[in-house]
Amino acid sequence: MSQNQYTKALDAAGVSLWLDDLSRDRINSGDLQNLIETKTITGVTTNPAIFGKALTTGTAYDAQLAELAAAGADALSAVVEMTTDDVRSACDVLAPVYEATNGYDGRVSIEVDPRLAWDTDETVAQAIDLSKKVGRPNVMVKIPATEQGLPAITRVLAEGISVNVTLIFSLERYRQVVNAWLTGLERARSEGRDLATIHSVASFFVSRVDTEIDNQLEAAQLPAEQLLQLRGRAGIANARLAYRIFEQMQDTERWRLLSSNGANLQRPLWASTGTKNPDYSDVRYVNGLVAEYTVNTLPEDTLNAVADHGEITGNRIPDNYEMDDAHMDDLARAGIDYAQVVAKLETEGLEKFVEAWNELLEGIEQRLEQYK
């Protein structure tokens, strides 16, 4: 089986494509392996909503649910057992990619209980537990970039555990994430850990920014021409300006010292890259964010669209900084409060994950009852 030309071109441009989905059916059927072989998938990300869909539909988990019910498991322990089993299996499928890229790719992410997002100590404890329970070197633990999550990120990295920092919306918060990551590596180094084994990505959410800002622009009743000029551009502009922070970080003495000790870059990961507005191209959040040392995590529909009609242009992210700065200024002049937007998106993002997690627990509780 040959690689798709468009996904292969993205990989050649320095963009790692990770699948934003996982289920036992996808693993057992060989579908995940097929996507690695034909569509250049080099990693997997998960979240509570993804596991909620996987664990509460179909029959793939029935046998394990029956065993867990017989053992007296509650919903939470059952969910942890099943999700860590799936992540471990996916890690094994991606192990050849992990080995071939020396740990750069071949990663599978599992998220801490989103209800712990405001509790630093509990987040750290569960991150360590999840890493041990999966028991594979290519697992990444997802930690939300809340204020309480920042010190947790530092502490988990200091333990030598690879971290996927999730739910980043603002440039200010991204700078704080970069600092938390650098501090974690510095602590790991001081404790004698091998920095070359620690990897991290920073998941910057894209399409949700457009959804919120577009809604506010529509509500502002701007002249049609101005609205057309402003809508649908903030998500990519925001992400590209985050990439500028990533570039600036590499030109610091702090990073150079860590790099000389074997540290790996914390790559920007573009998340929420499925297009939500049908007026926009279904590949806009892939085509518009091509740069080396990045990851794009894609829902399967978006991956298929990219494979079908993706495009690698010569327009690099750094070529757009001036235009992106100007666009953000134009939004401010149109009455968009950037700080309010990103704060709202972080709050809503966490609420959605907590809601999905609670629905998952409720669904598993009901299924466990069926076996008792």
Coordinates of N, CA and C in Angstrom, one line a residue, residues 107-302:
R107 N 3.1 8.5 18.9 CA 2.6 8.8 20.2 C 1.1 8.6 20.3
V108 N 0.6 8.2 21.5 CA -0.8 8.1 21.8 C -1.1 8.8 23.1
S109 N -2.0 9.8 23.0 CA -2.4 10.6 24.1 C -3.6 10.1 24.9
I110 N -3.5 10.2 26.2 CA -4.7 9.9 27.1 C -4.8 11.0 28.1
E111 N -6.0 11.4 28.3 CA -6.3 12.6 29.1 C -6.6 12.3 30.6
V112 N -6.1 13.1 31.5 CA -6.5 13.0 32.9 C -8.0 13.3 33.0
D113 N -8.6 12.8 34.0 CA -10.0 13.1 34.3 C -10.2 14.6 34.3
P114 N -11.0 15.1 33.4 CA -11.2 16.6 33.2 C -11.7 17.3 34.5
R115 N -12.3 16.5 35.4 CA -12.8 17.1 36.6 C -11.7 17.5 37.5
L116 N -10.5 17.1 37.2 CA -9.3 17.4 38.0 C -8.6 18.7 37.5
A117 N -9.1 19.3 36.5 CA -8.4 20.4 35.8 C -8.1 21.6 36.7
W118 N -8.8 21.7 37.9 CA -8.6 22.8 38.8 C -7.8 22.3 40.0
D119 N -7.3 21.1 40.0 CA -6.6 20.5 41.2 C -5.2 20.0 40.7
T120 N -4.2 20.8 41.1 CA -2.8 20.5 40.6 C -2.4 19.1 41.1
D121 N -2.5 18.9 42.4 CA -1.9 17.7 43.0 C -2.6 16.4 42.5
E122 N -3.9 16.5 42.3 CA -4.7 15.3 41.8 C -4.4 15.1 40.3
T123 N -4.2 16.2 39.6 CA -3.8 16.0 38.2 C -2.4 15.3 38.1
V124 N -1.5 15.7 38.9 CA -0.1 15.1 38.9 C -0.2 13.6 39.2
A125 N -1.0 13.3 40.3 CA -1.1 12.0 40.8 C -1.7 11.1 39.7
Q126 N -2.8 11.6 39.0 CA -3.4 10.7 38.0 C -2.5 10.6 36.8
A127 N -1.8 11.7 36.4 CA -1.0 11.6 35.2 C 0.1 10.5 35.4
I128 N 0.7 10.5 36.6 CA 1.7 9.5 36.9 C 1.1 8.1 36.9
D129 N -0.1 7.9 37.4 CA -0.8 6.6 37.5 C -1.2 6.2 36.0
L130 N -1.7 7.1 35.2 CA -2.0 6.7 33.8 C -0.8 6.3 33.0
S131 N 0.3 7.0 33.2 CA 1.5 6.6 32.5 C 2.0 5.2 32.9
K132 N 1.9 4.9 34.2 CA 2.3 3.6 34.7 C 1.4 2.5 34.2
K133 N 0.1 2.9 34.2 CA -0.9 1.9 33.9 C -0.9 1.5 32.4
V134 N -0.7 2.5 31.5 CA -0.5 2.2 30.1 C 0.8 1.4 29.9
G135 N 1.9 1.9 30.6 CA 3.1 1.2 30.6 C 3.9 1.1 29.3
R136 N 3.8 2.1 28.5 CA 4.4 2.1 27.2 C 5.2 3.4 27.1
P137 N 6.4 3.4 26.5 CA 7.2 4.6 26.4 C 6.6 5.7 25.5
N138 N 5.7 5.3 24.6 CA 5.2 6.2 23.6 C 3.8 6.8 24.0
V139 N 3.4 6.6 25.3 CA 2.2 7.3 25.8 C 2.5 8.7 26.1
M140 N 1.5 9.6 25.9 CA 1.6 11.0 26.3 C 0.4 11.2 27.2
V141 N 0.6 11.9 28.3 CA -0.6 12.2 29.1 C -1.0 13.7 28.8
K142 N -2.3 13.8 28.6 CA -2.9 15.1 28.3 C -3.3 15.8 29.6
I143 N -2.8 17.1 29.7 CA -3.1 17.9 30.9 C -3.6 19.3 30.3
P144 N -4.8 19.7 30.8 CA -5.4 21.0 30.3 C -4.5 22.1 30.8
A145 N -4.4 23.2 30.0 CA -3.6 24.4 30.3 C -4.4 25.4 31.1
T146 N -5.0 24.9 32.2 CA -5.6 25.8 33.2 C -4.5 26.4 34.1
E147 N -4.9 27.4 34.8 CA -3.9 28.0 35.8 C -3.3 26.9 36.7
Q148 N -4.2 26.0 37.2 CA -3.8 24.9 38.1 C -3.1 23.8 37.3
G149 N -3.3 23.8 36.0 CA -2.7 22.7 35.2 C -1.2 23.1 34.9
L150 N -0.9 24.4 34.9 CA 0.5 24.8 34.5 C 1.5 24.2 35.5
P151 N 1.4 24.3 36.8 CA 2.4 23.6 37.7 C 2.3 22.1 37.6
A152 N 1.2 21.6 37.3 CA 1.1 20.1 37.1 C 1.9 19.7 35.9
I153 N 1.9 20.5 34.8 CA 2.6 20.2 33.6 C 4.1 20.1 34.0
T154 N 4.6 21.1 34.7 CA 6.0 21.2 35.1 C 6.4 19.9 35.9
R155 N 5.5 19.6 36.9 CA 5.8 18.5 37.8 C 5.8 17.1 37.1
V156 N 4.9 16.9 36.2 CA 4.8 15.7 35.4 C 6.0 15.5 34.5
L157 N 6.4 16.6 33.8 CA 7.6 16.5 32.9 C 8.8 16.2 33.8
A158 N 8.9 16.8 34.9 CA 10.0 16.6 35.8 C 10.2 15.1 36.2
E159 N 9.0 14.4 36.2 CA 9.0 13.0 36.5 C 9.5 12.2 35.3
G160 N 9.8 12.8 34.2 CA 10.2 12.1 33.0 C 9.1 11.6 32.1
I161 N 7.9 12.1 32.4 CA 6.7 11.6 31.6 C 6.4 12.6 30.5
S162 N 6.1 12.1 29.3 CA 5.8 13.0 28.2 C 4.4 13.5 28.3
V163 N 4.2 14.8 27.9 CA 3.0 15.5 28.2 C 2.4 16.2 26.9
N164 N 1.1 16.0 26.7 CA 0.4 16.7 25.7 C -0.4 17.8 26.4
V165 N 0.0 19.0 26.3 CA -0.8 20.1 27.0 C -1.9 20.5 26.1
T166 N -3.2 20.4 26.6 CA -4.3 20.6 25.8 C -5.1 21.8 26.2
L167 N -6.1 22.2 25.3 CA -7.0 23.3 25.5 C -6.3 24.7 25.7
I168 N -5.4 24.9 24.7 CA -4.8 26.3 24.7 C -5.5 27.1 23.7
F169 N -5.9 28.3 24.1 CA -6.6 29.2 23.2 C -5.9 30.5 23.0
S170 N -5.2 31.0 24.0 CA -4.6 32.3 24.0 C -3.1 32.3 23.9
L171 N -2.6 33.4 23.3 CA -1.2 33.6 23.2 C -0.5 33.7 24.5
E172 N -1.2 34.4 25.4 CA -0.6 34.6 26.8 C -0.5 33.3 27.5
R173 N -1.6 32.5 27.4 CA -1.5 31.2 28.1 C -0.5 30.3 27.4
Y174 N -0.3 30.4 26.1 CA 0.7 29.6 25.4 C 2.1 29.9 26.0
R175 N 2.4 31.2 26.2 CA 3.6 31.6 26.7 C 3.8 31.0 28.1
Q176 N 2.8 30.9 28.9 CA 2.8 30.3 30.2 C 3.1 28.8 30.1
V177 N 2.5 28.2 29.1 CA 2.7 26.7 28.9 C 4.2 26.5 28.5
V178 N 4.7 27.3 27.6 CA 6.2 27.2 27.3 C 7.1 27.3 28.5
N179 N 6.7 28.3 29.4 CA 7.5 28.4 30.6 C 7.4 27.2 31.5
A180 N 6.2 26.7 31.6 CA 5.9 25.5 32.5 C 6.7 24.3 31.9
W181 N 6.8 24.2 30.6 CA 7.5 23.1 29.9 C 9.0 23.2 30.2
L182 N 9.5 24.4 29.9 CA 11.0 24.6 30.1 C 11.3 24.4 31.6
T183 N 10.5 24.8 32.5 CA 10.8 24.6 34.0 C 10.8 23.1 34.3
G184 N 9.8 22.4 33.7 CA 9.8 21.0 33.9 C 11.0 20.3 33.4
L185 N 11.5 20.7 32.3 CA 12.8 20.1 31.7 C 14.0 20.4 32.6
E186 N 14.0 21.7 33.1 CA 15.1 22.1 34.0 C 15.1 21.2 35.3
R187 N 13.9 21.0 35.8 CA 13.9 20.1 37.0 C 14.3 18.7 36.7
A188 N 13.8 18.2 35.5 CA 14.2 16.8 35.1 C 15.7 16.7 35.0
R189 N 16.3 17.7 34.4 CA 17.7 17.7 34.3 C 18.4 17.7 35.6
S190 N 17.9 18.6 36.5 CA 18.6 18.7 37.9 C 18.4 17.4 38.7
E191 N 17.4 16.6 38.3 CA 17.2 15.3 39.0 C 17.9 14.1 38.2
G192 N 18.7 14.5 37.2 CA 19.5 13.5 36.5 C 18.7 12.7 35.5
R193 N 17.6 13.1 35.0 CA 16.8 12.4 34.0 C 17.4 12.6 32.6
D194 N 17.2 11.7 31.8 CA 17.6 11.8 30.4 C 16.6 12.6 29.6
L195 N 16.9 13.9 29.3 CA 16.0 14.8 28.6 C 15.6 14.3 27.2
A196 N 16.4 13.5 26.6 CA 16.1 13.0 25.3 C 14.9 12.1 25.2
T197 N 14.5 11.5 26.4 CA 13.3 10.6 26.4 C 12.0 11.3 26.7
I198 N 12.1 12.6 27.0 CA 10.9 13.4 27.4 C 10.4 14.2 26.2
H199 N 9.2 14.0 25.8 CA 8.6 14.7 24.6 C 7.4 15.5 25.1
S200 N 7.0 16.5 24.4 CA 5.8 17.3 24.7 C 5.3 18.0 23.5
V201 N 4.0 18.1 23.4 CA 3.3 19.0 22.4 C 2.4 19.9 23.1
A202 N 2.1 21.1 22.5 CA 1.2 22.1 23.1 C 0.1 22.2 22.1
S203 N -1.1 21.8 22.5 CA -2.3 21.7 21.7 C -3.0 23.0 21.6
F204 N -2.9 23.7 20.5 CA -3.5 25.0 20.3 C -4.7 24.9 19.5
F205 N -5.9 25.2 20.1 CA -7.2 25.0 19.4 C -7.5 26.1 18.4
V206 N -8.0 25.7 17.2 CA -8.1 26.6 16.1 C -9.5 27.0 15.7
S207 N -10.3 26.0 15.2 CA -11.6 26.3 14.6 C -12.6 26.9 15.6
R208 N -12.4 26.6 16.9 CA -13.4 27.1 17.9 C -13.2 28.6 18.0
V209 N -12.0 29.1 17.8 CA -11.7 30.6 17.8 C -12.5 31.3 16.7
D210 N -12.5 30.7 15.5 CA -13.3 31.3 14.5 C -14.8 31.2 14.8
T211 N -15.3 30.1 15.3 CA -16.7 30.0 15.6 C -17.2 31.1 16.5
E212 N -16.4 31.3 17.6 CA -16.8 32.3 18.6 C -16.7 33.7 18.0
I213 N -15.6 34.0 17.4 CA -15.4 35.4 16.9 C -16.3 35.7 15.8
D214 N -16.6 34.7 14.9 CA -17.5 34.9 13.8 C -18.9 35.3 14.4
N215 N -19.3 34.5 15.4 CA -20.6 34.8 16.0 C -20.7 36.2 16.6
Q216 N -19.6 36.7 17.2 CA -19.6 38.0 17.8 C -19.6 39.1 16.6
L217 N -18.9 38.8 15.6 CA -18.9 39.7 14.4 C -20.3 39.8 13.8
E218 N -20.9 38.7 13.6 CA -22.3 38.7 13.1 C -23.2 39.5 14.0
A219 N -23.1 39.3 15.3 CA -24.0 40.0 16.2 C -23.7 41.5 16.2
A220 N -22.5 42.0 15.8 CA -22.1 43.4 15.9 C -22.7 44.2 14.7
Q221 N -23.4 43.4 13.8 CA -24.0 44.1 12.6 C -23.1 45.1 11.9
L222 N -22.0 44.6 11.5 CA -21.0 45.4 10.8 C -21.4 45.5 9.3
P223 N -20.9 46.5 8.6 CA -21.2 46.5 7.2 C -20.7 45.2 6.5
A224 N -21.5 44.8 5.5 CA -21.2 43.5 4.8 C -19.8 43.3 4.4
E225 N -19.2 44.4 3.8 CA -17.9 44.3 3.3 C -16.9 44.1 4.4
Q226 N -17.1 44.8 5.5 CA -16.2 44.6 6.7 C -16.3 43.2 7.3
L227 N -17.5 42.8 7.4 CA -17.8 41.4 7.9 C -17.1 40.4 7.1
L228 N -17.2 40.5 5.8 CA -16.6 39.5 4.9 C -15.1 39.5 5.0
Q229 N -14.5 40.7 5.3 CA -13.1 40.8 5.4 C -12.6 40.2 6.7
L230 N -13.4 40.3 7.8 CA -12.9 39.9 9.1 C -13.2 38.4 9.5
R231 N -14.3 37.9 9.0 CA -14.8 36.6 9.5 C -13.9 35.5 9.0
G232 N -13.8 34.4 9.8 CA -13.1 33.2 9.3 C -11.6 33.2 9.3
R233 N -11.0 34.3 9.8 CA -9.5 34.4 9.7 C -8.8 34.3 11.1
A234 N -9.6 34.5 12.2 CA -8.9 34.7 13.5 C -8.3 33.4 14.0
G235 N -8.9 32.2 13.7 CA -8.4 31.0 14.2 C -7.0 30.7 13.7
I236 N -6.8 30.9 12.4 CA -5.5 30.6 11.8 C -4.5 31.7 12.2
A237 N -4.9 32.9 12.2 CA -4.0 34.0 12.6 C -3.5 33.8 14.0
N238 N -4.4 33.5 14.9 CA -4.0 33.2 16.3 C -3.0 32.1 16.4
A239 N -3.3 31.0 15.7 CA -2.3 29.8 15.7 C -1.0 30.2 15.1
R240 N -1.0 31.0 14.0 CA 0.3 31.3 13.4 C 1.1 32.2 14.3
L241 N 0.4 33.1 15.1 CA 1.2 34.0 16.0 C 1.7 33.2 17.2
A242 N 1.0 32.1 17.5 CA 1.6 31.1 18.5 C 2.9 30.5 18.0
Y243 N 2.9 30.2 16.7 CA 4.1 29.6 16.1 C 5.3 30.6 16.2
R244 N 5.0 31.9 16.1 CA 6.0 32.9 16.3 C 6.6 32.8 17.7
I245 N 5.8 32.6 18.7 CA 6.3 32.4 20.1 C 7.2 31.2 20.2
F246 N 6.8 30.1 19.5 CA 7.6 28.9 19.4 C 8.9 29.2 18.8
E247 N 9.0 30.0 17.7 CA 10.2 30.3 17.1 C 11.1 31.2 18.0
Q248 N 10.5 32.2 18.7 CA 11.2 33.1 19.6 C 11.8 32.3 20.7
M249 N 11.1 31.3 21.2 CA 11.6 30.5 22.3 C 12.9 29.8 22.0
Q250 N 13.0 29.4 20.7 CA 14.2 28.7 20.3 C 15.5 29.6 20.3
D251 N 15.2 30.9 20.3 CA 16.4 31.8 20.3 C 16.7 32.4 21.7
T252 N 16.5 31.5 22.7 CA 16.7 32.0 24.1 C 17.9 31.1 24.6
E253 N 18.6 31.7 25.5 CA 19.7 31.0 26.2 C 19.2 29.8 27.0
R254 N 18.0 30.0 27.6 CA 17.4 29.0 28.4 C 17.2 27.7 27.5
W255 N 16.6 27.8 26.3 CA 16.4 26.7 25.5 C 17.7 26.1 25.0
R256 N 18.7 27.0 24.6 CA 19.9 26.5 24.1 C 20.6 25.6 25.1
L257 N 20.6 25.9 26.4 CA 21.2 25.1 27.4 C 20.5 23.8 27.5
L258 N 19.2 23.8 27.5 CA 18.4 22.5 27.6 C 18.7 21.6 26.3
S259 N 18.7 22.3 25.2 CA 18.9 21.6 23.9 C 20.3 20.9 23.9
S260 N 21.3 21.6 24.5 CA 22.6 21.0 24.5 C 22.7 19.8 25.5
N261 N 21.7 19.7 26.3 CA 21.6 18.6 27.2 C 20.6 17.5 26.7
G262 N 20.3 17.6 25.4 CA 19.5 16.5 24.7 C 18.0 16.7 24.7
A263 N 17.5 17.9 25.1 CA 16.1 18.2 25.2 C 15.5 18.2 23.8
N264 N 14.2 17.8 23.7 CA 13.4 17.9 22.5 C 12.5 19.1 22.5
L265 N 12.3 19.7 21.4 CA 11.3 20.8 21.3 C 9.9 20.4 21.7
Q266 N 9.2 21.3 22.3 CA 7.8 21.1 22.5 C 7.1 21.6 21.3
R267 N 6.6 20.7 20.5 CA 6.0 21.1 19.2 C 4.6 21.7 19.4
P268 N 4.3 22.7 18.6 CA 2.9 23.2 18.5 C 2.0 22.1 17.8
L269 N 0.9 21.8 18.4 CA -0.1 20.8 17.9 C -1.3 21.6 17.5
W270 N -1.8 21.5 16.3 CA -3.0 22.2 15.9 C -4.2 21.3 16.2
A271 N -5.0 21.7 17.1 CA -6.2 20.9 17.5 C -7.5 21.6 17.1
S272 N -8.6 20.9 17.1 CA -9.9 21.5 16.7 C -9.7 22.0 15.2
T273 N -9.2 21.0 14.4 CA -9.0 21.4 13.0 C -10.0 20.9 12.0
G274 N -11.1 20.3 12.6 CA -12.3 20.0 11.7 C -13.0 21.3 11.5
T275 N -13.4 21.5 10.2 CA -14.1 22.8 9.9 C -15.5 22.7 10.3
K276 N -15.9 23.7 11.2 CA -17.3 23.7 11.7 C -18.3 24.5 10.9
N277 N -17.8 25.5 10.1 CA -18.7 26.3 9.3 C -18.6 25.7 7.8
P278 N -19.8 25.3 7.3 CA -19.8 24.7 6.0 C -19.5 25.7 4.9
D279 N -19.5 27.0 5.2 CA -19.0 28.0 4.2 C -17.5 27.9 3.9
Y280 N -16.8 27.3 4.8 CA -15.3 27.3 4.7 C -14.8 26.0 4.2
S281 N -13.7 26.0 3.6 CA -13.1 24.8 3.1 C -12.9 23.8 4.2
D282 N -13.1 22.5 3.9 CA -13.0 21.5 4.9 C -11.5 21.1 5.2
V283 N -10.6 21.8 4.5 CA -9.1 21.5 4.8 C -8.4 22.8 5.2
R284 N -9.2 23.9 5.5 CA -8.6 25.2 5.7 C -7.6 25.2 6.9
Y285 N -8.0 24.4 8.0 CA -7.2 24.4 9.2 C -6.0 23.4 9.1
V286 N -5.8 22.8 7.9 CA -4.6 22.1 7.6 C -3.7 22.8 6.6
N287 N -4.3 23.2 5.5 CA -3.6 24.0 4.5 C -3.0 25.3 5.0
G288 N -3.7 25.9 5.9 CA -3.3 27.2 6.4 C -2.2 27.2 7.5
L289 N -1.9 25.9 8.0 CA -1.0 25.8 9.2 C 0.2 24.8 8.9
V290 N 0.8 25.0 7.8 CA 1.9 24.1 7.4 C 3.2 24.7 7.8
A291 N 3.9 24.0 8.7 CA 5.2 24.5 9.2 C 6.0 23.3 9.8
E292 N 7.3 23.4 9.7 CA 8.1 22.3 10.3 C 7.9 22.3 11.8
Y293 N 8.2 21.1 12.4 CA 8.1 20.9 13.8 C 6.6 21.2 14.4
T294 N 5.6 20.8 13.6 CA 4.3 20.9 14.1 C 3.5 19.6 13.9
V295 N 2.4 19.5 14.7 CA 1.5 18.3 14.6 C 0.1 18.9 14.2
N296 N -0.6 18.1 13.4 CA -2.0 18.5 13.2 C -2.8 17.2 13.5
T297 N -3.7 17.3 14.5 CA -4.5 16.2 14.9 C -5.9 16.3 14.3
L298 N -6.2 15.3 13.5 CA -7.4 15.4 12.6 C -8.5 14.4 12.9
P299 N -9.7 14.8 12.9 CA -10.8 13.9 12.9 C -10.8 13.1 11.6
E300 N -11.4 11.9 11.5 CA -11.2 11.1 10.3 C -11.8 11.8 9.0
D301 N -12.9 12.5 9.2 CA -13.5 13.2 8.0 C -12.5 14.2 7.4
T302 N -11.8 15.0 8.3 CA -10.8 16.0 7.9 C -9.6 15.3 7.2

